[in-house]
Tab-separated table of C-alpha atoms in Angstrom:
chain	number	residue	atom	x	y	z
A	213	MET	CA	127.796	119.429	52.951
A	214	ILE	CA	124.732	118.892	54.057
A	215	ALA	CA	121.807	117.466	52.789
A	216	VAL	CA	118.803	118.695	52.749
A	217	VAL	CA	116.316	116.167	51.776
A	218	ASP	CA	113.453	117.456	49.835
A	219	TYR	CA	110.277	115.177	49.338
A	220	LYS	CA	108.157	117.322	47.137
A	221	LYS	CA	106.102	119.001	49.566
A	222	GLY	CA	107.235	122.655	49.676
A	223	ASN	CA	109.331	125.549	49.744
A	224	LEU	CA	112.658	124.714	51.514
A	225	LYS	CA	114.187	127.748	51.128
A	226	SER	CA	114.151	129.058	54.366
A	227	VAL	CA	115.750	125.707	55.622
A	228	GLU	CA	118.775	125.563	53.699
A	229	ARG	CA	119.018	129.825	53.470
A	230	GLY	CA	118.936	129.262	57.673
A	231	LEU	CA	121.982	126.621	57.073
A	232	VAL	CA	123.642	128.680	54.309
A	233	ALA	CA	124.185	132.003	56.691
A	234	ALA	CA	125.576	129.777	59.435
A	235	GLY	CA	127.999	128.809	57.641
A	236	ALA	CA	127.521	126.003	55.600
A	237	ASP	CA	127.588	124.061	52.159
A	238	ALA	CA	123.521	123.429	51.506
A	239	ARG	CA	121.577	121.893	48.612
A	240	ILE	CA	118.553	120.741	48.802
A	241	THR	CA	117.902	117.155	46.928
A	242	ASP	CA	116.064	114.455	46.580
A	243	ASN	CA	118.568	112.067	44.941
A	244	PRO	CA	119.503	109.245	47.922
A	245	ASP	CA	122.912	109.140	46.095
A	246	VAL	CA	123.680	113.063	46.939
A	247	ILE	CA	121.491	112.224	50.391
A	248	GLY	CA	124.208	109.079	50.639
A	249	ALA	CA	127.435	110.825	50.871
A	250	ALA	CA	126.415	114.080	52.749
A	251	HIS	CA	128.418	114.925	55.324
A	252	GLY	CA	125.127	115.525	57.079
A	253	ILE	CA	121.848	115.168	56.928
A	254	VAL	CA	118.753	118.111	57.339
A	255	LEU	CA	114.985	117.027	57.029
A	256	PRO	CA	112.669	119.784	57.090
A	257	GLY	CA	109.072	120.053	57.755
A	258	VAL	CA	106.001	120.016	55.974
A	259	GLY	CA	103.596	118.020	54.740
A	260	ALA	CA	101.613	115.119	56.535
A	261	PHE	CA	103.421	111.880	58.393
A	262	ALA	CA	101.758	109.862	56.207
A	263	ASP	CA	102.093	111.387	53.079
A	264	THR	CA	105.584	112.040	53.417
A	265	ALA	CA	107.114	108.287	54.953
A	266	SER	CA	105.479	107.270	51.654
A	267	THR	CA	106.882	109.513	49.747
A	268	MET	CA	110.111	109.318	51.078
A	269	GLU	CA	109.709	105.033	50.797
A	270	SER	CA	109.068	105.953	46.578
A	271	LEU	CA	111.706	108.258	46.345
A	272	GLY	CA	114.732	105.966	48.011
A	273	GLN	CA	115.525	108.030	50.450
A	274	MET	CA	114.408	106.415	54.004
A	275	GLU	CA	116.746	103.643	54.032
A	276	VAL	CA	119.891	106.165	52.550
A	277	VAL	CA	119.097	108.522	55.622
A	278	ARG	CA	117.812	105.789	58.203
A	279	GLU	CA	121.477	104.085	56.938
A	280	ARG	CA	123.326	107.481	57.319
A	281	VAL	CA	122.112	108.055	60.797
A	282	LEU	CA	123.310	104.937	62.425
A	283	ALA	CA	126.189	104.989	60.904
A	284	GLY	CA	126.358	108.338	62.712
A	285	VAL	CA	126.447	111.199	60.492
A	286	PRO	CA	124.882	113.870	62.061
A	287	PHE	CA	120.971	114.707	61.411
A	288	LEU	CA	118.613	117.653	62.379
A	289	GLY	CA	114.420	116.496	61.762
A	290	ILE	CA	112.970	119.669	61.949
A	291	CYS	CA	109.129	119.687	62.870
A	292	LEU	CA	107.850	116.530	61.203
A	293	GLY	CA	111.733	115.498	60.712
A	294	MET	CA	111.637	115.095	63.908
A	295	HIS	CA	108.193	113.196	63.837
A	296	LEU	CA	110.222	110.842	60.915
A	297	MET	CA	112.996	109.390	63.650
A	298	PHE	CA	110.101	107.420	65.616
A	299	GLU	CA	109.091	104.349	65.187
A	300	GLU	CA	105.549	104.813	63.502
A	301	GLY	CA	103.025	108.187	63.479
A	302	THR	CA	99.081	107.814	63.511
A	303	GLU	CA	98.509	111.860	61.067
A	304	THR	CA	97.615	110.558	57.718
A	305	HIS	CA	96.481	114.186	56.906
A	306	PRO	CA	94.105	116.612	58.402
A	307	GLY	CA	90.498	115.848	59.237
A	308	ASP	CA	91.612	112.072	59.048
A	309	THR	CA	90.965	110.044	61.970
A	310	SER	CA	91.182	106.468	61.207
A	311	GLY	CA	94.003	106.212	63.496
A	312	GLY	CA	96.262	103.630	61.551
A	313	ALA	CA	99.962	103.875	62.440
A	314	HIS	CA	102.392	104.595	59.385
A	315	ARG	CA	106.066	103.444	59.437
A	316	GLY	CA	108.468	106.533	60.225
A	317	LEU	CA	112.577	106.124	60.314
A	318	GLY	CA	112.751	103.971	63.406
A	319	ILE	CA	115.864	105.286	64.819
A	320	LEU	CA	113.503	106.234	67.895
A	321	PRO	CA	111.413	103.938	69.617
A	322	GLY	CA	107.800	105.019	70.094
A	323	VAL	CA	105.118	106.017	68.266
A	324	VAL	CA	104.052	110.018	67.145
A	325	ASP	CA	100.878	110.746	67.596
A	326	ALA	CA	97.998	113.470	68.163
A	327	MET	CA	98.492	115.936	70.810
A	328	PRO	CA	95.305	116.476	73.303
A	329	ARG	CA	93.303	119.451	73.068
A	330	VAL	CA	92.578	119.386	76.846
A	331	GLY	CA	95.110	119.145	79.960
A	332	GLU	CA	96.241	116.980	82.609
A	333	ASP	CA	94.994	120.085	84.606
A	334	GLY	CA	91.565	119.943	82.936
A	335	ARG	CA	92.099	123.229	80.794
A	336	ASN	CA	91.238	123.106	77.276
A	337	TYR	CA	94.325	123.676	75.137
A	338	LYS	CA	94.369	125.461	71.379
A	339	ILE	CA	95.109	123.084	68.671
A	340	PRO	CA	97.261	123.220	66.321
A	341	HIS	CA	100.058	124.520	68.638
A	342	VAL	CA	101.168	127.558	66.942
A	343	GLY	CA	103.561	130.313	68.383
A	344	TRP	CA	106.339	131.185	71.039
A	345	ASN	CA	107.263	129.071	73.104
A	346	SER	CA	109.862	128.199	75.598
A	347	ILE	CA	112.373	125.351	76.115
A	348	GLU	CA	113.600	123.366	79.560
A	349	PRO	CA	115.608	121.227	79.850
A	350	VAL	CA	113.575	117.418	80.737
A	351	ARG	CA	116.284	117.057	83.238
A	352	GLY	CA	118.846	118.770	85.769
A	353	SER	CA	118.789	123.050	85.179
A	354	ASP	CA	121.066	122.552	81.617
A	355	PHE	CA	120.538	121.093	78.525
A	356	ASN	CA	123.808	119.321	78.496
A	357	CYS	CA	123.166	118.703	74.444
A	358	GLU	CA	125.775	120.446	71.549
A	359	LEU	CA	122.740	121.220	69.632
A	360	LEU	CA	121.537	124.331	72.579
A	361	ALA	CA	125.487	125.421	73.260
A	362	GLY	CA	124.657	128.629	74.371
A	363	VAL	CA	120.370	128.286	74.672
A	364	LYS	CA	119.590	129.361	77.600
A	365	PRO	CA	116.953	127.063	79.361
A	366	GLY	CA	113.767	128.983	78.950
A	367	GLU	CA	114.314	130.284	75.356
A	368	TYR	CA	111.834	131.459	72.649
A	369	PHE	CA	111.148	129.285	69.857
A	370	TYR	CA	108.777	128.911	67.053
A	371	PHE	CA	106.392	125.768	67.282
A	372	THR	CA	103.527	125.248	64.468
A	373	HIS	CA	101.990	121.454	65.044
A	374	SER	CA	99.477	119.330	65.578
A	375	TYR	CA	101.264	116.056	66.678
A	376	ALA	CA	104.036	114.771	68.879
A	377	ALA	CA	106.716	112.719	69.276
A	378	PRO	CA	106.611	110.489	72.652
A	379	ALA	CA	107.874	111.123	75.566
A	380	THR	CA	111.180	108.656	75.942
A	381	GLU	CA	115.043	108.823	76.752
A	382	ALA	CA	115.343	110.341	74.399
A	383	THR	CA	113.901	113.527	75.023
A	384	VAL	CA	116.062	116.270	75.747
A	385	ALA	CA	114.093	119.422	76.447
A	386	ILE	CA	110.252	119.827	76.796
A	387	ALA	CA	108.085	122.834	75.895
A	388	SER	CA	104.422	123.095	78.114
A	389	HIS	CA	101.467	123.406	75.717
A	390	SER	CA	99.083	120.902	76.746
A	391	ILE	CA	101.271	118.132	77.372
A	392	ALA	CA	105.313	118.360	78.505
A	393	ILE	CA	105.954	118.917	74.251
A	394	PRO	CA	109.434	116.764	74.115
A	395	SER	CA	111.366	119.703	72.112
A	396	VAL	CA	113.640	117.987	71.485
A	397	VAL	CA	114.983	114.646	70.738
A	398	ARG	CA	118.891	112.996	70.983
A	399	TYR	CA	119.979	109.608	69.379
A	400	ARG	CA	123.714	108.566	70.437
A	401	ASP	CA	125.308	111.583	70.157
A	402	VAL	CA	125.552	113.110	66.742
A	403	ALA	CA	121.885	113.163	65.156
A	404	PHE	CA	118.555	115.885	66.716
A	405	GLY	CA	114.937	116.000	66.450
A	406	VAL	CA	113.850	119.779	67.036
A	407	GLN	CA	109.695	120.009	67.638
A	408	PHE	CA	110.309	123.761	66.457
A	409	HIS	CA	111.277	125.218	63.812
A	410	PRO	CA	115.258	127.044	63.641
A	411	GLU	CA	114.933	128.667	60.846
A	412	LYS	CA	112.028	131.104	61.633
A	413	SER	CA	113.229	131.338	65.402
A	414	SER	CA	115.099	134.730	65.210
A	415	ASP	CA	118.424	134.863	66.397
A	416	ALA	CA	117.984	131.589	68.896
A	417	GLY	CA	117.385	129.637	66.018
A	418	THR	CA	120.295	130.989	64.341
A	419	CYS	CA	122.503	129.851	67.181
A	420	VAL	CA	120.618	126.318	66.979
A	421	LEU	CA	121.591	125.963	62.770
A	422	ARG	CA	125.258	127.627	63.628
A	423	ASN	CA	125.680	124.360	66.669
A	424	PHE	CA	124.795	121.719	64.145
A	425	VAL	CA	126.692	123.136	60.842
A	426	ARG	CA	129.808	123.143	63.741
A	427	ILE	CA	128.942	119.140	64.961
A	428	VAL	CA	129.070	117.781	61.297
A	429	LYS	CA	132.113	120.400	59.822
A	430	GLU	CA	133.872	118.886	63.601
A	431	ALA	CA	132.237	114.926	62.739
B	9	MET	CA	104.403	128.398	78.409
B	10	LEU	CA	102.190	128.935	74.831
B	11	THR	CA	103.078	132.982	74.145
B	12	LYS	CA	100.058	135.151	73.546
B	13	ARG	CA	101.447	136.406	69.776
B	14	VAL	CA	101.978	140.628	68.185
B	15	ILE	CA	101.684	140.571	64.219
B	16	PRO	CA	101.906	143.072	62.702
B	17	CYS	CA	100.271	143.362	59.486
B	18	MET	CA	101.220	145.150	56.010
B	19	ASP	CA	98.608	145.960	53.492
B	20	CYS	CA	100.408	145.668	50.222
B	21	LYS	CA	99.487	147.169	46.988
B	22	ASP	CA	101.830	147.073	44.419
B	23	GLY	CA	104.798	145.969	46.359
B	24	ARG	CA	104.523	148.401	48.952
B	25	VAL	CA	102.714	148.825	52.430
B	26	VAL	CA	99.542	151.060	51.974
B	27	LYS	CA	96.695	151.379	55.579
B	28	GLY	CA	93.103	151.877	54.622
B	29	VAL	CA	90.631	153.271	57.142
B	30	ASN	CA	88.115	152.268	56.838
B	31	PHE	CA	88.864	149.955	53.880
B	32	VAL	CA	89.725	152.941	51.857
B	33	ASN	CA	92.159	156.355	51.654
B	34	LEU	CA	95.737	155.060	50.485
B	35	ARG	CA	97.851	155.999	52.329
B	36	ASP	CA	101.693	155.287	51.389
B	37	ALA	CA	104.105	153.538	54.266
B	38	GLY	CA	106.738	152.197	52.785
B	39	ASP	CA	108.606	149.024	51.775
B	40	PRO	CA	107.115	145.460	52.896
B	41	ILE	CA	110.313	143.717	53.750
B	42	GLU	CA	112.287	146.506	55.564
B	43	LEU	CA	109.283	146.890	57.675
B	44	ALA	CA	108.924	143.625	58.680
B	45	ARG	CA	113.199	143.645	59.682
B	46	ALA	CA	112.264	146.514	61.807
B	47	TYR	CA	109.075	144.043	63.274
B	48	ASP	CA	111.713	141.233	63.563
B	49	LEU	CA	114.297	143.508	65.614
B	50	GLN	CA	111.256	144.446	67.788
B	51	LYS	CA	110.493	140.911	68.846
B	52	ALA	CA	107.581	141.000	66.366
B	53	ASP	CA	105.793	137.035	66.648
B	54	GLU	CA	105.329	136.850	63.153
B	55	VAL	CA	104.026	139.048	59.887
B	56	ILE	CA	101.554	139.591	57.625
B	57	PHE	CA	101.642	140.407	54.262
B	58	LEU	CA	97.999	141.497	52.761
B	59	ASP	CA	97.043	141.671	48.951
B	60	ILE	CA	94.337	144.209	48.720
B	61	CYS	CA	94.495	144.198	45.117
B	62	ALA	CA	95.308	140.773	44.100
B	63	THR	CA	94.813	141.580	40.481
B	64	SER	CA	96.288	139.300	37.991
B	65	ASP	CA	100.049	141.771	38.219
B	66	ASP	CA	99.590	142.232	41.785
B	67	ARG	CA	99.751	138.794	42.343
B	68	ALA	CA	102.964	138.495	40.201
B	69	THR	CA	104.474	140.862	42.577
B	70	THR	CA	103.128	139.290	45.791
B	71	VAL	CA	104.639	136.571	44.648
B	72	ASP	CA	107.968	138.034	44.267
B	73	LEU	CA	107.148	139.246	47.954
B	74	ALA	CA	107.006	136.806	49.669
B	75	SER	CA	109.884	135.103	47.785
B	76	ARG	CA	112.072	137.847	48.878
B	77	ALA	CA	110.775	137.734	52.279
B	78	SER	CA	111.661	133.806	52.873
B	79	GLU	CA	115.169	135.398	51.872
B	80	GLN	CA	115.103	137.649	54.122
B	81	LEU	CA	113.526	136.546	57.198
B	82	HIS	CA	113.845	134.928	60.168
B	83	LEU	CA	110.317	134.811	61.626
B	84	PRO	CA	107.315	133.312	60.209
B	85	TYR	CA	105.075	135.431	57.844
B	86	CYS	CA	101.670	134.898	56.214
B	87	VAL	CA	100.798	135.825	52.669
B	88	GLY	CA	96.542	136.611	52.163
B	89	GLY	CA	94.847	137.627	49.505
B	90	GLY	CA	92.482	136.864	46.059
B	91	PHE	CA	93.951	133.201	46.680
B	92	ARG	CA	90.852	131.723	44.352
B	93	SER	CA	91.982	127.181	43.982
B	94	VAL	CA	95.015	124.944	45.355
B	95	ALA	CA	97.011	125.975	43.055
B	96	ASP	CA	97.698	129.460	43.726
B	97	ILE	CA	98.078	128.762	46.979
B	98	ARG	CA	100.481	126.276	46.405
B	99	THR	CA	102.123	129.359	43.566
B	100	MET	CA	103.162	131.525	47.651
B	101	ILE	CA	104.373	128.330	49.413
B	102	ALA	CA	106.755	127.404	47.063
B	103	ALA	CA	107.242	130.857	47.191
B	104	GLY	CA	108.173	130.727	50.976
B	105	ALA	CA	105.453	131.277	52.084
B	106	ASP	CA	104.878	130.298	55.680
B	107	LYS	CA	101.025	130.168	55.133
B	108	VAL	CA	97.850	131.628	53.662
B	109	SER	CA	95.277	133.370	54.589
B	110	VAL	CA	91.955	132.645	52.573
B	111	ASN	CA	88.434	134.745	53.027
B	112	SER	CA	86.406	134.944	50.223
B	113	ALA	CA	87.082	132.400	47.788
B	114	ALA	CA	86.928	130.213	51.338
B	115	VAL	CA	83.557	131.344	51.858
B	116	LYS	CA	81.969	131.282	48.309
B	117	ASN	CA	83.688	127.220	48.229
B	118	PRO	CA	84.417	125.639	51.495
B	119	LYS	CA	86.458	122.842	50.232
B	120	LEU	CA	89.012	125.467	49.610
B	121	ILE	CA	90.094	124.812	52.995
B	122	SER	CA	89.800	120.909	53.342
B	123	GLU	CA	91.882	121.038	50.308
B	124	ALA	CA	94.273	123.008	51.193
B	125	ALA	CA	94.644	121.581	54.806
B	126	ARG	CA	95.409	118.505	52.380
B	127	ALA	CA	97.903	119.598	50.828
B	128	PHE	CA	99.697	121.771	53.224
B	129	GLY	CA	98.971	121.208	56.951
B	130	THR	CA	96.824	123.274	58.753
B	131	GLN	CA	99.078	124.675	59.907
B	132	ALA	CA	99.972	126.291	56.878
B	133	ILE	CA	95.646	127.986	56.344
B	134	LEU	CA	94.594	130.768	57.951
B	135	VAL	CA	90.803	131.788	57.599
B	136	ALA	CA	90.382	135.557	57.688
B	137	ILE	CA	87.241	135.926	58.425
B	138	ASP	CA	85.404	140.227	57.646
B	139	ALA	CA	82.662	140.565	60.796
B	140	LYS	CA	79.892	143.423	60.935
B	141	LYS	CA	77.884	143.101	63.550
B	142	VAL	CA	74.406	142.734	62.352
B	143	ARG	CA	72.122	145.409	63.641
B	144	GLY	CA	69.643	145.380	66.166
B	145	GLY	CA	71.174	142.164	67.159
B	146	PHE	CA	72.333	140.349	70.464
B	147	ASN	CA	76.083	139.571	69.918
B	148	LYS	CA	75.664	138.212	66.438
B	149	TRP	CA	78.027	139.275	63.354
B	150	GLU	CA	77.443	138.656	59.729
B	151	VAL	CA	80.264	137.906	57.787
B	152	TYR	CA	81.414	139.828	54.407
B	153	VAL	CA	83.571	139.106	51.876
B	154	SER	CA	85.000	141.285	48.696
B	155	GLY	CA	86.924	143.579	51.336
B	156	GLY	CA	84.025	144.074	53.397
B	157	ARG	CA	81.974	144.804	50.230
B	158	THR	CA	79.591	141.708	50.219
B	159	ALA	CA	77.555	141.041	52.935
B	160	THR	CA	76.741	137.154	53.343
B	161	GLY	CA	74.029	136.398	55.943
B	162	ILE	CA	76.299	133.978	57.024
B	163	ASP	CA	76.678	133.689	60.958
B	164	VAL	CA	79.801	134.887	61.948
B	165	ILE	CA	80.001	131.925	65.002
B	166	GLU	CA	78.629	128.557	62.652
B	167	TRP	CA	81.381	130.116	60.192
B	168	ALA	CA	84.375	129.929	62.333
B	169	ARG	CA	83.125	126.343	63.358
B	170	GLU	CA	82.787	125.560	60.696
B	171	ALA	CA	86.467	126.615	58.720
B	172	ALA	CA	87.673	124.855	62.080
B	173	LYS	CA	86.013	122.180	61.192
B	174	ARG	CA	87.846	121.771	57.515
B	175	GLY	CA	91.419	121.834	58.686
B	176	ALA	CA	91.632	125.816	59.455
B	177	GLY	CA	94.665	126.016	61.641
B	178	GLU	CA	93.553	129.345	63.064
B	179	ILE	CA	91.667	132.302	62.987
B	180	LEU	CA	92.308	136.277	61.736
B	181	LEU	CA	89.662	138.227	62.357
B	182	THR	CA	88.612	141.252	61.896
B	183	SER	CA	85.793	143.271	62.915
B	184	MET	CA	84.985	146.257	60.483
B	185	ASP	CA	83.040	147.804	63.203
B	186	ARG	CA	86.080	148.410	64.307
B	187	ASP	CA	88.525	148.745	61.880
B	188	GLY	CA	90.370	151.915	61.721
B	189	SER	CA	88.211	153.395	64.359
B	190	ARG	CA	91.190	153.593	66.965
B	191	ASP	CA	88.677	152.022	69.674
B	192	GLY	CA	90.494	149.163	70.356
B	193	PHE	CA	88.988	145.631	68.969
B	194	ASP	CA	85.263	144.543	68.858
B	195	CYS	CA	86.065	142.067	72.681
B	196	ALA	CA	82.451	140.523	72.592
B	197	LEU	CA	83.529	138.595	69.189
B	198	THR	CA	86.783	138.436	69.719
B	199	ARG	CA	86.082	136.204	72.596
B	200	ALA	CA	82.337	134.804	71.436
B	201	VAL	CA	84.309	133.488	68.622
B	202	ALA	CA	87.885	132.274	70.214
B	203	ARG	CA	85.472	129.945	72.561
B	204	ALA	CA	83.405	128.823	69.518
B	205	VAL	CA	86.913	127.231	67.750
B	206	ASP	CA	89.856	124.729	69.499
B	207	ILE	CA	91.947	127.228	66.858
B	208	PRO	CA	93.956	130.048	67.924
B	209	VAL	CA	92.538	133.466	67.465
B	210	ILE	CA	94.121	136.762	65.547
B	211	ALA	CA	92.607	139.505	66.982
B	212	SER	CA	92.594	142.305	64.135
B	213	GLY	CA	90.625	146.062	64.357
B	214	GLY	CA	90.874	148.726	65.471
B	215	VAL	CA	93.408	149.311	67.670
B	216	GLY	CA	94.971	152.827	68.708
B	217	THR	CA	96.118	152.605	72.147
B	218	ILE	CA	98.606	149.913	73.829
B	219	GLU	CA	96.327	149.246	76.546
B	220	HIS	CA	93.966	147.472	73.396
B	221	PHE	CA	96.372	145.440	72.710
B	222	ALA	CA	95.802	143.661	76.422
B	223	GLU	CA	92.652	144.443	76.296
B	224	GLY	CA	92.431	141.684	73.286
B	225	ILE	CA	93.837	138.875	75.307
B	226	ILE	CA	92.303	139.485	78.603
B	227	ASP	CA	89.153	140.736	77.642
B	228	GLY	CA	89.307	139.108	73.954
B	229	GLU	CA	90.566	135.904	74.957
B	230	ALA	CA	92.614	135.783	71.291
B	231	ASP	CA	95.509	133.592	71.334
B	232	ALA	CA	97.303	136.977	68.922
B	233	VAL	CA	96.323	140.348	68.381
B	234	LEU	CA	97.334	142.016	64.984
B	235	ALA	CA	98.163	145.707	64.417
B	236	ALA	CA	98.979	147.751	61.465
B	237	SER	CA	99.138	151.490	61.594
B	238	VAL	CA	100.216	151.609	64.675
B	239	PHE	CA	103.137	150.385	64.055
B	240	HIS	CA	103.700	151.683	60.479
B	241	PHE	CA	103.206	155.172	61.747
B	242	GLY	CA	106.122	154.985	64.514
B	243	GLU	CA	103.428	155.549	66.903
B	244	LEU	CA	104.459	152.098	69.225
B	245	SER	CA	106.865	149.870	68.949
B	246	VAL	CA	106.256	146.031	69.269
B	247	ARG	CA	108.910	146.156	71.189
B	248	GLN	CA	106.725	148.579	73.982
B	249	VAL	CA	103.830	147.412	73.445
B	250	LYS	CA	105.100	143.172	74.632
B	251	GLU	CA	106.527	145.245	77.240
B	252	TYR	CA	103.044	147.253	78.885
B	253	MET	CA	101.438	142.935	78.173
B	254	ALA	CA	103.536	141.372	80.269
B	255	LYS	CA	103.572	143.853	82.432
B	256	GLN	CA	99.291	142.883	82.415
B	257	GLY	CA	100.669	140.134	83.340
B	258	ILE	CA	100.282	137.912	79.821
B	259	PRO	CA	102.675	135.105	78.336
B	260	VAL	CA	105.082	137.277	75.937
B	261	ARG	CA	108.211	136.852	74.308
B	262	LEU	CA	110.611	139.522	74.887
C-alpha cells in the first residue's frame, strides 16, 4: 500500500487517482500509524512550506516520514513535498518576505528559497514559474534514474511554483527558468522528489508515477 | 525552456459548454469533460471551465464538474465564475480544481485575492480582468465586472499591478472589444499588462485565425493564449495551432 500523506491543505485526489491508474493500492491518510506501515509514501504538493511543516509536526507525520525514508521505504515528494525533503524553507505565505526559515524533513541538505525574478542572463522572468518545461539530465546525456526510466531528456512536465530546491549532489534533472531549477532529486536509491506535478503532466507524468509504483513493488 | 501555453476555454452553463459572442447568443458546444479530454490528446497545456451563470443551482453543477474533471483529466484545469469568498474557493479546490479564477468579487473586495493566495498558494489564484478600451484614451483600458455589464472606472494596468501585489499567480486578460470579433487579440492591451506585472499573463478574446495565436505571444508578449469557439467547433485543433506557433519560433510542447 502506498500512503498519500494528507496534511489538510486541499485536494489530493488527482495524486491518488494517478497512482491507482499506475497500478498501485494507494490511500490518502493523515494517520502516522498508517503512514508508518505503508510500503511507499507520497508527499503531495499543496500549500506553503511553513504552514505544511507545522501541520505535519502537529499531526505527528514529520517524524514517521523521516524515519521511514531513512529506513529505505520508497518515497516520492511532489512540488512542495519535494521541498520538504530539505533542511529548511523560507516560504511562509504569499507576500511575506520576513525571511524566516522553517525546518523540513532534513533528508537532504540545504535551504529551499524563492526563485529570483532576474536571471543570470540579466533577463526578467515571470514568477510563479507556471507551465510546461523540459527537463534535462544534470550530468551526462542520460538521467540514469529509475524514476525516469523511459523518459527522454527534453520531455515536458507541468510546473507551478515560486520556490526552488537548492542545487546539491542530489539533483538528477534540471529545468531552465531564471535559474537551473532542480526538478528531480534523489536520496539513495528509492527516495525521490519532483518539482513538477506528474499527476498533471499527461502521458509523461503517468510514466513517472508508473515507475514509482514499480519501485515500491520491487523494494 | 518554459513553453508558451495554449488554453482552450469552456464557457459552461447548466453543465454544458456554450460560447457567447460578445457575451450573448449562446450556442451549445458539448460536454465539458469530453471536450477537455479531446484537448488533452491534442496537447492542450491546460483548460479553463468558466461558469458563466454562477447561480446557486449552477454552482452545484460546477462543483460536480470540477470533481469529474479531477477523475478524468491528466492536465491542469482552472474553474472560474461566481466566487465570492474564500469558502467558495475552498469548495472548488476541494472538488479537485488546480486553480480558480476570480473576477468581479476581487474588484469589489481585493482582500479576497490575498486571503485566497494565503490559503491555497499564489499558483492557485488567477485574477480574470475584463478590459475595454477607454474612448478617446490612448492605450487606456477600463475594468468591467458582472460579465462585462458594469464599468468600474478602474484602470486595467493599475488593477493588474494591485492583483499581482496581493498574490495573484496569473492574470487572465480578456479584451471585451475583441471578444467574439475574430479580429485577433488586442496586443497593445496584452503587452501593456504583460510589461506591468511580473506574473504570467494569459491573453484572451478575439482569436479568429491561426496567426492570431502567434501574434498574442510575439506582439502581445503573453505567456499563454486562450481561445474557445475556434477549438470547440473544430475549425482549428490545438495541435495545428501549436505546430504553427513552433514554426514561428515560439517554444511549445508538441
